[in-house]
């Protein structure tokens, strides 16, 4: 208000911002930096707004159908009702509770829902973070796998290159030998040709000599002619033995490559390895480390102890693999069901889906229920695991003399995986096997 003239606050502020700080009616300028408020008018406006809010609240607290105050809460329809509504057909048979009780019950229920939703929100955030990290890990995993593939092929390329160089060198060597032989043969033939030419000249001279002279020299000329060996016309074996170099070349090279290639009947699945286990690049050995790797928390991974499974499921037939234990003093080896829990710690027992042999504290034990202590004449440096799925046996041998250490018997109902555990920094290594090539002739 200025000069007792009142204006809307928003209109007055717009006018004030233009710099023309004077009354729009009488054009008088105010004595204060800011226009004073009309307290009486402001109080009237606030009272009107409060009355409107109170009226709106009262309307909300009353039933829309009957105008009565909402005093009950229908437990079936989940809505507040008045006393008239309770006696109506819509709610007559429904259970109801007082508003005060319903409010507390609803608050408790909403609080529980809020808590559950917050847990879900936290889980979703965790899953989102895990998914983001897993995407990054997959990219890293792909690059590392490609690097290892290239490394393996570089080794094969090197073997092929060496074999190619050796075979080309063999051809060149034979070429040099054949050409040297031809040169020696030509040299001998040239000498023989020279001798024949000289003998011809000598005979022609004798034919022109006197008869007595001819007769005197006849025997010598005849002996000279007889001493000339007949020229060899045998030209066999002079060419390059092309068949020797090209016959079944790819097959022969493949056999040579097998001498440089290891075949391992079982390999490890890195996606199942506990973060404390370090696997070799070719996935045939494992060892324990106190520093965990930054692998993702995927469902297939063993989370509770230093375990890893083989990469191939075994559901039929007979299988075996040999593990070099060496100086490792803490290990379990054998087979496990594909469905064994990966995120909880359970005993490696047959009833839990494990058929294993344990070496710990210098003692061998078959992990039965309870474990069976085994007596062995000497501690083997290798253990052979033999699974006969159809016969239902998991057996352990000392491959040095094929002596049986222990055998489990069980009727398997699901696929099995090779199983490994260690808490030693000394590696367990799956031994390669010799590959034999058999040609079927029909």
PDB file of C-alpha atoms in Angstrom, residues 120-381:
ATOM      1  CA  UNK A 120      14.153 -54.328  -3.872  1.00  0.00           C
ATOM      2  CA  UNK A 121      15.558 -50.943  -4.839  1.00  0.00           C
ATOM      3  CA  UNK A 122      18.894 -51.813  -3.209  1.00  0.00           C
ATOM      4  CA  UNK A 123      18.881 -55.184  -4.973  1.00  0.00           C
ATOM      5  CA  UNK A 124      18.093 -53.548  -8.310  1.00  0.00           C
ATOM      6  CA  UNK A 125      20.900 -51.030  -7.790  1.00  0.00           C
ATOM      7  CA  UNK A 126      23.256 -53.862  -6.879  1.00  0.00           C
ATOM      8  CA  UNK A 127      22.142 -55.868  -9.910  1.00  0.00           C
ATOM      9  CA  UNK A 128      22.572 -52.795 -12.084  1.00  0.00           C
ATOM     10  CA  UNK A 129      26.096 -52.238 -10.764  1.00  0.00           C
ATOM     11  CA  UNK A 130      26.875 -55.943 -11.145  1.00  0.00           C
ATOM     12  CA  UNK A 131      25.514 -55.945 -14.695  1.00  0.00           C
ATOM     13  CA  UNK A 132      27.575 -52.895 -15.566  1.00  0.00           C
ATOM     14  CA  UNK A 133      30.702 -54.486 -14.111  1.00  0.00           C
ATOM     15  CA  UNK A 134      29.893 -57.794 -15.796  1.00  0.00           C
ATOM     16  CA  UNK A 135      29.651 -56.049 -19.176  1.00  0.00           C
ATOM     17  CA  UNK A 136      33.103 -54.578 -18.609  1.00  0.00           C
ATOM     18  CA  UNK A 137      34.406 -57.956 -17.438  1.00  0.00           C
ATOM     19  CA  UNK A 138      32.953 -59.700 -20.505  1.00  0.00           C
ATOM     20  CA  UNK A 139      34.841 -57.276 -22.751  1.00  0.00           C
ATOM     21  CA  UNK A 140      38.041 -57.915 -20.794  1.00  0.00           C
ATOM     22  CA  UNK A 141      37.344 -61.658 -20.857  1.00  0.00           C
ATOM     23  CA  UNK A 142      36.812 -61.592 -24.627  1.00  0.00           C
ATOM     24  CA  UNK A 143      40.062 -59.693 -25.225  1.00  0.00           C
ATOM     25  CA  UNK A 144      41.994 -62.069 -22.957  1.00  0.00           C
ATOM     26  CA  UNK A 145      40.472 -65.123 -24.642  1.00  0.00           C
ATOM     27  CA  UNK A 146      41.358 -63.733 -28.068  1.00  0.00           C
ATOM     28  CA  UNK A 147      44.911 -63.099 -26.859  1.00  0.00           C
ATOM     29  CA  UNK A 148      45.226 -66.703 -25.692  1.00  0.00           C
ATOM     30  CA  UNK A 149      43.764 -68.041 -28.951  1.00  0.00           C
ATOM     31  CA  UNK A 150      46.281 -66.001 -30.906  1.00  0.00           C
ATOM     32  CA  UNK A 151      49.047 -67.336 -28.685  1.00  0.00           C
ATOM     33  CA  UNK A 152      48.012 -70.946 -29.330  1.00  0.00           C
ATOM     34  CA  UNK A 153      47.795 -70.342 -33.063  1.00  0.00           C
ATOM     35  CA  UNK A 154      51.161 -68.591 -33.062  1.00  0.00           C
ATOM     36  CA  UNK A 155      52.618 -71.774 -31.582  1.00  0.00           C
ATOM     37  CA  UNK A 156      50.900 -73.845 -34.283  1.00  0.00           C
ATOM     38  CA  UNK A 157      52.060 -71.400 -36.946  1.00  0.00           C
ATOM     39  CA  UNK A 158      55.624 -71.726 -35.644  1.00  0.00           C
ATOM     40  CA  UNK A 159      55.458 -75.519 -35.790  1.00  0.00           C
ATOM     41  CA  UNK A 160      53.990 -75.366 -39.317  1.00  0.00           C
ATOM     42  CA  UNK A 161      56.586 -72.833 -40.394  1.00  0.00           C
ATOM     43  CA  UNK A 162      59.420 -74.996 -39.054  1.00  0.00           C
ATOM     44  CA  UNK A 163      57.972 -78.077 -40.755  1.00  0.00           C
ATOM     45  CA  UNK A 164      57.503 -76.149 -44.007  1.00  0.00           C
ATOM     46  CA  UNK A 165      61.081 -74.857 -43.864  1.00  0.00           C
ATOM     47  CA  UNK A 166      62.438 -78.353 -43.175  1.00  0.00           C
ATOM     48  CA  UNK A 167      60.530 -79.885 -46.092  1.00  0.00           C
ATOM     49  CA  UNK A 168      61.500 -77.114 -48.514  1.00  0.00           C
ATOM     50  CA  UNK A 169      65.118 -77.497 -47.365  1.00  0.00           C
ATOM     51  CA  UNK A 170      64.869 -81.252 -48.043  1.00  0.00           C
ATOM     52  CA  UNK A 171      63.682 -80.557 -51.605  1.00  0.00           C
ATOM     53  CA  UNK A 172      66.511 -78.063 -52.174  1.00  0.00           C
ATOM     54  CA  UNK A 173      69.042 -80.521 -50.765  1.00  0.00           C
ATOM     55  CA  UNK A 174      67.816 -83.275 -53.090  1.00  0.00           C
ATOM     56  CA  UNK A 175      67.917 -80.807 -55.999  1.00  0.00           C
ATOM     57  CA  UNK A 176      71.545 -79.990 -55.237  1.00  0.00           C
ATOM     58  CA  UNK A 177      72.435 -83.671 -54.874  1.00  0.00           C
ATOM     59  CA  UNK A 178      70.704 -84.604 -58.153  1.00  0.00           C
ATOM     60  CA  UNK A 179      72.349 -81.767 -60.055  1.00  0.00           C
ATOM     61  CA  UNK A 180      75.749 -82.640 -58.570  1.00  0.00           C
ATOM     62  CA  UNK A 181      75.224 -86.259 -59.653  1.00  0.00           C
ATOM     63  CA  UNK A 182      74.302 -85.136 -63.171  1.00  0.00           C
ATOM     64  CA  UNK A 183      77.453 -82.996 -63.317  1.00  0.00           C
ATOM     65  CA  UNK A 184      79.643 -85.907 -62.200  1.00  0.00           C
ATOM     66  CA  UNK A 185      78.003 -88.152 -64.788  1.00  0.00           C
ATOM     67  CA  UNK A 186      78.518 -85.547 -67.539  1.00  0.00           C
ATOM     68  CA  UNK A 187      82.152 -85.166 -66.472  1.00  0.00           C
ATOM     69  CA  UNK A 188      82.705 -88.926 -66.721  1.00  0.00           C
ATOM     70  CA  UNK A 189      80.944 -89.074 -70.076  1.00  0.00           C
ATOM     71  CA  UNK A 190      83.112 -86.203 -71.394  1.00  0.00           C
ATOM     72  CA  UNK A 191      86.269 -88.076 -70.363  1.00  0.00           C
ATOM     73  CA  UNK A 192      85.004 -91.256 -72.039  1.00  0.00           C
ATOM     74  CA  UNK A 193      84.079 -89.282 -75.142  1.00  0.00           C
ATOM     75  CA  UNK A 194      87.588 -87.776 -75.276  1.00  0.00           C
ATOM     76  CA  UNK A 195      89.157 -91.230 -74.945  1.00  0.00           C
ATOM     77  CA  UNK A 196      86.956 -92.621 -77.744  1.00  0.00           C
ATOM     78  CA  UNK A 197      87.832 -89.680 -79.992  1.00  0.00           C
ATOM     79  CA  UNK A 198      91.579 -90.187 -79.421  1.00  0.00           C
ATOM     80  CA  UNK A 199      91.270 -93.937 -80.037  1.00  0.00           C
ATOM     81  CA  UNK A 200      89.425 -93.285 -83.312  1.00  0.00           C
ATOM     82  CA  UNK A 201      92.247 -90.967 -84.430  1.00  0.00           C
ATOM     83  CA  UNK A 202      94.867 -93.590 -83.522  1.00  0.00           C
ATOM     84  CA  UNK A 203      93.061 -96.322 -85.504  1.00  0.00           C
ATOM     85  CA  UNK A 204      92.690 -94.013 -88.496  1.00  0.00           C
ATOM     86  CA  UNK A 205      96.465 -93.327 -88.386  1.00  0.00           C
ATOM     87  CA  UNK A 206      97.279 -97.035 -88.213  1.00  0.00           C
ATOM     88  CA  UNK A 207      95.108 -97.709 -91.213  1.00  0.00           C
ATOM     89  CA  UNK A 208      97.355 -95.378 -93.219  1.00  0.00           C
ATOM     90  CA  UNK A 209     100.611 -96.925 -91.982  1.00  0.00           C
ATOM     91  CA  UNK A 210     102.621 -99.653 -93.773  1.00  0.00           C
ATOM     92  CA  UNK A 211     101.300-103.127 -93.424  1.00  0.00           C
ATOM     93  CA  UNK A 212     104.188-104.248 -91.202  1.00  0.00           C
ATOM     94  CA  UNK A 213     103.781-101.249 -88.908  1.00  0.00           C
ATOM     95  CA  UNK A 214     100.034-101.895 -88.724  1.00  0.00           C
ATOM     96  CA  UNK A 215     100.639-105.465 -87.751  1.00  0.00           C
ATOM     97  CA  UNK A 216     103.175-104.495 -85.132  1.00  0.00           C
ATOM     98  CA  UNK A 217     100.779-101.985 -83.506  1.00  0.00           C
ATOM     99  CA  UNK A 218      97.592-104.004 -84.036  1.00  0.00           C
ATOM    100  CA  UNK A 219      97.532-105.665 -80.600  1.00  0.00           C
ATOM    101  CA  UNK A 220      98.208-102.386 -78.790  1.00  0.00           C
ATOM    102  CA  UNK A 221      95.487-100.563 -80.720  1.00  0.00           C
ATOM    103  CA  UNK A 222      93.062-103.414 -80.125  1.00  0.00           C
ATOM    104  CA  UNK A 223      93.814-103.491 -76.387  1.00  0.00           C
ATOM    105  CA  UNK A 224      93.290 -99.708 -76.241  1.00  0.00           C
ATOM    106  CA  UNK A 225      89.911-100.012 -77.941  1.00  0.00           C
ATOM    107  CA  UNK A 226      88.849-102.830 -75.611  1.00  0.00           C
ATOM    108  CA  UNK A 227      89.855-100.830 -72.552  1.00  0.00           C
ATOM    109  CA  UNK A 228      87.220 -98.189 -73.318  1.00  0.00           C
ATOM    110  CA  UNK A 229      84.158 -98.982 -71.171  1.00  0.00           C
ATOM    111  CA  UNK A 230      80.804 -98.761 -72.897  1.00  0.00           C
ATOM    112  CA  UNK A 231      78.900 -95.566 -71.955  1.00  0.00           C
ATOM    113  CA  UNK A 232      76.097 -96.047 -69.414  1.00  0.00           C
ATOM    114  CA  UNK A 233      72.651 -95.258 -70.731  1.00  0.00           C
ATOM    115  CA  UNK A 234      70.895 -95.846 -67.354  1.00  0.00           C
ATOM    116  CA  UNK A 235      69.187 -92.501 -66.558  1.00  0.00           C
ATOM    117  CA  UNK A 236      66.881 -93.793 -63.817  1.00  0.00           C
ATOM    118  CA  UNK A 237      66.704 -92.101 -60.388  1.00  0.00           C
ATOM    119  CA  UNK A 238      67.997 -88.811 -61.685  1.00  0.00           C
ATOM    120  CA  UNK A 239      64.799 -86.779 -61.132  1.00  0.00           C
ATOM    121  CA  UNK A 240      63.470 -85.266 -57.877  1.00  0.00           C
ATOM    122  CA  UNK A 241      61.405 -87.797 -55.880  1.00  0.00           C
ATOM    123  CA  UNK A 242      58.299 -85.595 -55.949  1.00  0.00           C
ATOM    124  CA  UNK A 243      56.074 -88.325 -54.503  1.00  0.00           C
ATOM    125  CA  UNK A 244      58.296 -88.607 -51.428  1.00  0.00           C
ATOM    126  CA  UNK A 245      57.851 -84.902 -50.703  1.00  0.00           C
ATOM    127  CA  UNK A 246      54.149 -84.533 -51.530  1.00  0.00           C
ATOM    128  CA  UNK A 247      52.551 -87.900 -50.777  1.00  0.00           C
ATOM    129  CA  UNK A 248      50.001 -87.420 -47.916  1.00  0.00           C
ATOM    130  CA  UNK A 249      51.790 -84.188 -47.070  1.00  0.00           C
ATOM    131  CA  UNK A 250      49.032 -82.710 -44.909  1.00  0.00           C
ATOM    132  CA  UNK A 251      48.505 -85.965 -43.025  1.00  0.00           C
ATOM    133  CA  UNK A 252      52.236 -86.415 -42.407  1.00  0.00           C
ATOM    134  CA  UNK A 253      52.534 -82.827 -41.213  1.00  0.00           C
ATOM    135  CA  UNK A 254      49.513 -83.351 -38.948  1.00  0.00           C
ATOM    136  CA  UNK A 255      51.239 -86.369 -37.372  1.00  0.00           C
ATOM    137  CA  UNK A 256      54.308 -84.232 -36.779  1.00  0.00           C
ATOM    138  CA  UNK A 257      52.164 -81.504 -35.201  1.00  0.00           C
ATOM    139  CA  UNK A 258      50.700 -84.038 -32.772  1.00  0.00           C
ATOM    140  CA  UNK A 259      54.193 -84.389 -31.277  1.00  0.00           C
ATOM    141  CA  UNK A 260      53.951 -80.718 -30.271  1.00  0.00           C
ATOM    142  CA  UNK A 261      50.325 -80.757 -29.069  1.00  0.00           C
ATOM    143  CA  UNK A 262      49.030 -81.793 -25.673  1.00  0.00           C
ATOM    144  CA  UNK A 263      45.565 -83.264 -25.255  1.00  0.00           C
ATOM    145  CA  UNK A 264      44.065 -82.894 -21.800  1.00  0.00           C
ATOM    146  CA  UNK A 265      40.944 -85.005 -21.147  1.00  0.00           C
ATOM    147  CA  UNK A 266      39.666 -82.485 -18.594  1.00  0.00           C
ATOM    148  CA  UNK A 267      40.027 -78.704 -18.529  1.00  0.00           C
ATOM    149  CA  UNK A 268      38.902 -76.202 -15.899  1.00  0.00           C
ATOM    150  CA  UNK A 269      35.961 -73.825 -16.242  1.00  0.00           C
ATOM    151  CA  UNK A 270      37.192 -70.358 -15.144  1.00  0.00           C
ATOM    152  CA  UNK A 271      33.603 -69.142 -14.720  1.00  0.00           C
ATOM    153  CA  UNK A 272      33.238 -71.566 -11.777  1.00  0.00           C
ATOM    154  CA  UNK A 273      36.575 -70.799 -10.081  1.00  0.00           C
ATOM    155  CA  UNK A 274      36.597 -69.195  -6.637  1.00  0.00           C
ATOM    156  CA  UNK A 275      38.218 -65.702  -6.779  1.00  0.00           C
ATOM    157  CA  UNK A 276      41.189 -66.972  -4.739  1.00  0.00           C
ATOM    158  CA  UNK A 277      42.129 -69.565  -7.371  1.00  0.00           C
ATOM    159  CA  UNK A 278      44.544 -68.758 -10.193  1.00  0.00           C
ATOM    160  CA  UNK A 279      44.190 -70.880 -13.337  1.00  0.00           C
ATOM    161  CA  UNK A 280      46.809 -71.354 -16.030  1.00  0.00           C
ATOM    162  CA  UNK A 281      46.278 -69.915 -19.519  1.00  0.00           C
ATOM    163  CA  UNK A 282      45.529 -73.365 -20.930  1.00  0.00           C
ATOM    164  CA  UNK A 283      43.069 -74.078 -18.066  1.00  0.00           C
ATOM    165  CA  UNK A 284      44.882 -77.215 -16.907  1.00  0.00           C
ATOM    166  CA  UNK A 285      46.302 -76.136 -13.535  1.00  0.00           C
ATOM    167  CA  UNK A 286      45.151 -74.261 -10.436  1.00  0.00           C
ATOM    168  CA  UNK A 287      46.743 -72.795  -7.316  1.00  0.00           C
ATOM    169  CA  UNK A 288      45.609 -70.756  -4.327  1.00  0.00           C
ATOM    170  CA  UNK A 289      46.352 -67.055  -3.822  1.00  0.00           C
ATOM    171  CA  UNK A 290      45.546 -64.757  -0.898  1.00  0.00           C
ATOM    172  CA  UNK A 291      44.707 -61.959  -3.323  1.00  0.00           C
ATOM    173  CA  UNK A 292      41.307 -62.395  -4.910  1.00  0.00           C
ATOM    174  CA  UNK A 293      40.845 -61.766  -8.610  1.00  0.00           C
ATOM    175  CA  UNK A 294      38.294 -59.222  -9.748  1.00  0.00           C
ATOM    176  CA  UNK A 295      35.912 -61.740 -11.272  1.00  0.00           C
ATOM    177  CA  UNK A 296      32.153 -61.098 -11.292  1.00  0.00           C
ATOM    178  CA  UNK A 297      29.779 -62.648  -8.785  1.00  0.00           C
ATOM    179  CA  UNK A 298      28.060 -64.914 -11.323  1.00  0.00           C
ATOM    180  CA  UNK A 299      25.764 -67.789 -10.364  1.00  0.00           C
ATOM    181  CA  UNK A 300      28.074 -70.564 -11.640  1.00  0.00           C
ATOM    182  CA  UNK A 301      31.007 -69.489  -9.444  1.00  0.00           C
ATOM    183  CA  UNK A 302      31.964 -71.160  -6.163  1.00  0.00           C
ATOM    184  CA  UNK A 303      31.792 -68.359  -3.583  1.00  0.00           C
ATOM    185  CA  UNK A 304      32.527 -69.994  -0.224  1.00  0.00           C
ATOM    186  CA  UNK A 305      35.724 -72.037  -0.657  1.00  0.00           C
ATOM    187  CA  UNK A 306      38.592 -72.469  -3.117  1.00  0.00           C
ATOM    188  CA  UNK A 307      36.833 -74.796  -5.565  1.00  0.00           C
ATOM    189  CA  UNK A 308      36.574 -75.070  -9.343  1.00  0.00           C
ATOM    190  CA  UNK A 309      34.732 -77.448 -11.662  1.00  0.00           C
ATOM    191  CA  UNK A 310      35.685 -78.983 -14.974  1.00  0.00           C
ATOM    192  CA  UNK A 311      34.395 -77.494 -18.199  1.00  0.00           C
ATOM    193  CA  UNK A 312      32.662 -80.638 -19.524  1.00  0.00           C
ATOM    194  CA  UNK A 313      29.598 -82.312 -18.025  1.00  0.00           C
ATOM    195  CA  UNK A 314      29.836 -86.102 -17.818  1.00  0.00           C
ATOM    196  CA  UNK A 315      26.544 -87.964 -18.080  1.00  0.00           C
ATOM    197  CA  UNK A 316      27.448 -91.352 -19.527  1.00  0.00           C
ATOM    198  CA  UNK A 317      30.349 -93.624 -20.375  1.00  0.00           C
ATOM    199  CA  UNK A 318      33.784 -94.027 -18.804  1.00  0.00           C
ATOM    200  CA  UNK A 319      36.169 -91.127 -18.202  1.00  0.00           C
ATOM    201  CA  UNK A 320      39.515 -90.658 -16.486  1.00  0.00           C
ATOM    202  CA  UNK A 321      42.027 -87.907 -15.828  1.00  0.00           C
ATOM    203  CA  UNK A 322      45.363 -87.786 -13.999  1.00  0.00           C
ATOM    204  CA  UNK A 323      46.210 -84.905 -11.652  1.00  0.00           C
ATOM    205  CA  UNK A 324      49.765 -84.112 -10.625  1.00  0.00           C
ATOM    206  CA  UNK A 325      49.651 -83.116  -6.947  1.00  0.00           C
ATOM    207  CA  UNK A 326      53.417 -82.783  -6.452  1.00  0.00           C
ATOM    208  CA  UNK A 327      54.230 -80.864  -3.254  1.00  0.00           C
ATOM    209  CA  UNK A 328      50.648 -79.666  -2.735  1.00  0.00           C
ATOM    210  CA  UNK A 329      49.631 -80.697   0.786  1.00  0.00           C
ATOM    211  CA  UNK A 330      45.992 -79.523   0.831  1.00  0.00           C
ATOM    212  CA  UNK A 331      43.625 -80.723  -1.894  1.00  0.00           C
ATOM    213  CA  UNK A 332      40.401 -82.512  -2.780  1.00  0.00           C
ATOM    214  CA  UNK A 333      39.884 -84.257  -6.131  1.00  0.00           C
ATOM    215  CA  UNK A 334      37.005 -86.163  -7.655  1.00  0.00           C
ATOM    216  CA  UNK A 335      33.578 -85.513  -9.146  1.00  0.00           C
ATOM    217  CA  UNK A 336      30.568 -83.434  -8.112  1.00  0.00           C
ATOM    218  CA  UNK A 337      26.963 -83.153  -9.229  1.00  0.00           C
ATOM    219  CA  UNK A 338      26.253 -80.287 -11.600  1.00  0.00           C
ATOM    220  CA  UNK A 339      23.626 -78.910  -9.217  1.00  0.00           C
ATOM    221  CA  UNK A 340      25.758 -78.616  -6.064  1.00  0.00           C
ATOM    222  CA  UNK A 341      25.275 -75.211  -4.358  1.00  0.00           C
ATOM    223  CA  UNK A 342      27.860 -72.625  -5.329  1.00  0.00           C
ATOM    224  CA  UNK A 343      26.979 -69.860  -2.832  1.00  0.00           C
ATOM    225  CA  UNK A 344      26.843 -71.841   0.423  1.00  0.00           C
ATOM    226  CA  UNK A 345      29.427 -73.869   2.296  1.00  0.00           C
ATOM    227  CA  UNK A 346      28.575 -77.569   2.490  1.00  0.00           C
ATOM    228  CA  UNK A 347      30.598 -80.668   3.262  1.00  0.00           C
ATOM    229  CA  UNK A 348      32.053 -82.606   0.340  1.00  0.00           C
ATOM    230  CA  UNK A 349      30.064 -85.763   1.021  1.00  0.00           C
ATOM    231  CA  UNK A 350      28.192 -88.169  -1.266  1.00  0.00           C
ATOM    232  CA  UNK A 351      24.832 -87.121   0.210  1.00  0.00           C
ATOM    233  CA  UNK A 352      25.641 -83.552  -0.891  1.00  0.00           C
ATOM    234  CA  UNK A 353      26.689 -84.601  -4.400  1.00  0.00           C
ATOM    235  CA  UNK A 354      30.478 -84.967  -3.913  1.00  0.00           C
ATOM    236  CA  UNK A 355      32.667 -88.050  -4.439  1.00  0.00           C
ATOM    237  CA  UNK A 356      36.185 -86.940  -3.550  1.00  0.00           C
ATOM    238  CA  UNK A 357      39.558 -87.975  -2.200  1.00  0.00           C
ATOM    239  CA  UNK A 358      41.228 -85.601   0.306  1.00  0.00           C
ATOM    240  CA  UNK A 359      44.868 -85.083   1.265  1.00  0.00           C
ATOM    241  CA  UNK A 360      45.454 -82.830   4.278  1.00  0.00           C
ATOM    242  CA  UNK A 361      47.907 -82.815   7.200  1.00  0.00           C
ATOM    243  CA  UNK A 362      49.809 -85.648   5.538  1.00  0.00           C
ATOM    244  CA  UNK A 363      46.770 -87.937   5.621  1.00  0.00           C
ATOM    245  CA  UNK A 364      44.618 -89.430   2.853  1.00  0.00           C
ATOM    246  CA  UNK A 365      40.878 -89.595   3.454  1.00  0.00           C
ATOM    247  CA  UNK A 366      37.963 -90.728   1.341  1.00  0.00           C
ATOM    248  CA  UNK A 367      35.269 -88.095   1.919  1.00  0.00           C
ATOM    249  CA  UNK A 368      32.550 -90.506   2.988  1.00  0.00           C
ATOM    250  CA  UNK A 369      30.143 -89.833   5.883  1.00  0.00           C
ATOM    251  CA  UNK A 370      32.086 -89.738   8.152  1.00  0.00           C
ATOM    252  CA  UNK A 371      35.434 -89.501   6.289  1.00  0.00           C
ATOM    253  CA  UNK A 372      37.421 -92.733   5.939  1.00  0.00           C
ATOM    254  CA  UNK A 373      41.128 -92.542   6.743  1.00  0.00           C
ATOM    255  CA  UNK A 374      43.174 -94.443   4.160  1.00  0.00           C
ATOM    256  CA  UNK A 375      46.475 -96.218   4.596  1.00  0.00           C
ATOM    257  CA  UNK A 376      48.874 -95.994   1.652  1.00  0.00           C
ATOM    258  CA  UNK A 377      52.397 -97.370   1.411  1.00  0.00           C
ATOM    259  CA  UNK A 378      53.680 -94.154  -0.145  1.00  0.00           C
ATOM    260  CA  UNK A 379      52.239 -90.742  -1.006  1.00  0.00           C
ATOM    261  CA  UNK A 380      51.701 -90.691  -4.788  1.00  0.00           C
ATOM    262  CA  UNK A 381      52.692 -87.559  -6.692  1.00  0.00           C
TER     263      UNK A 381
END
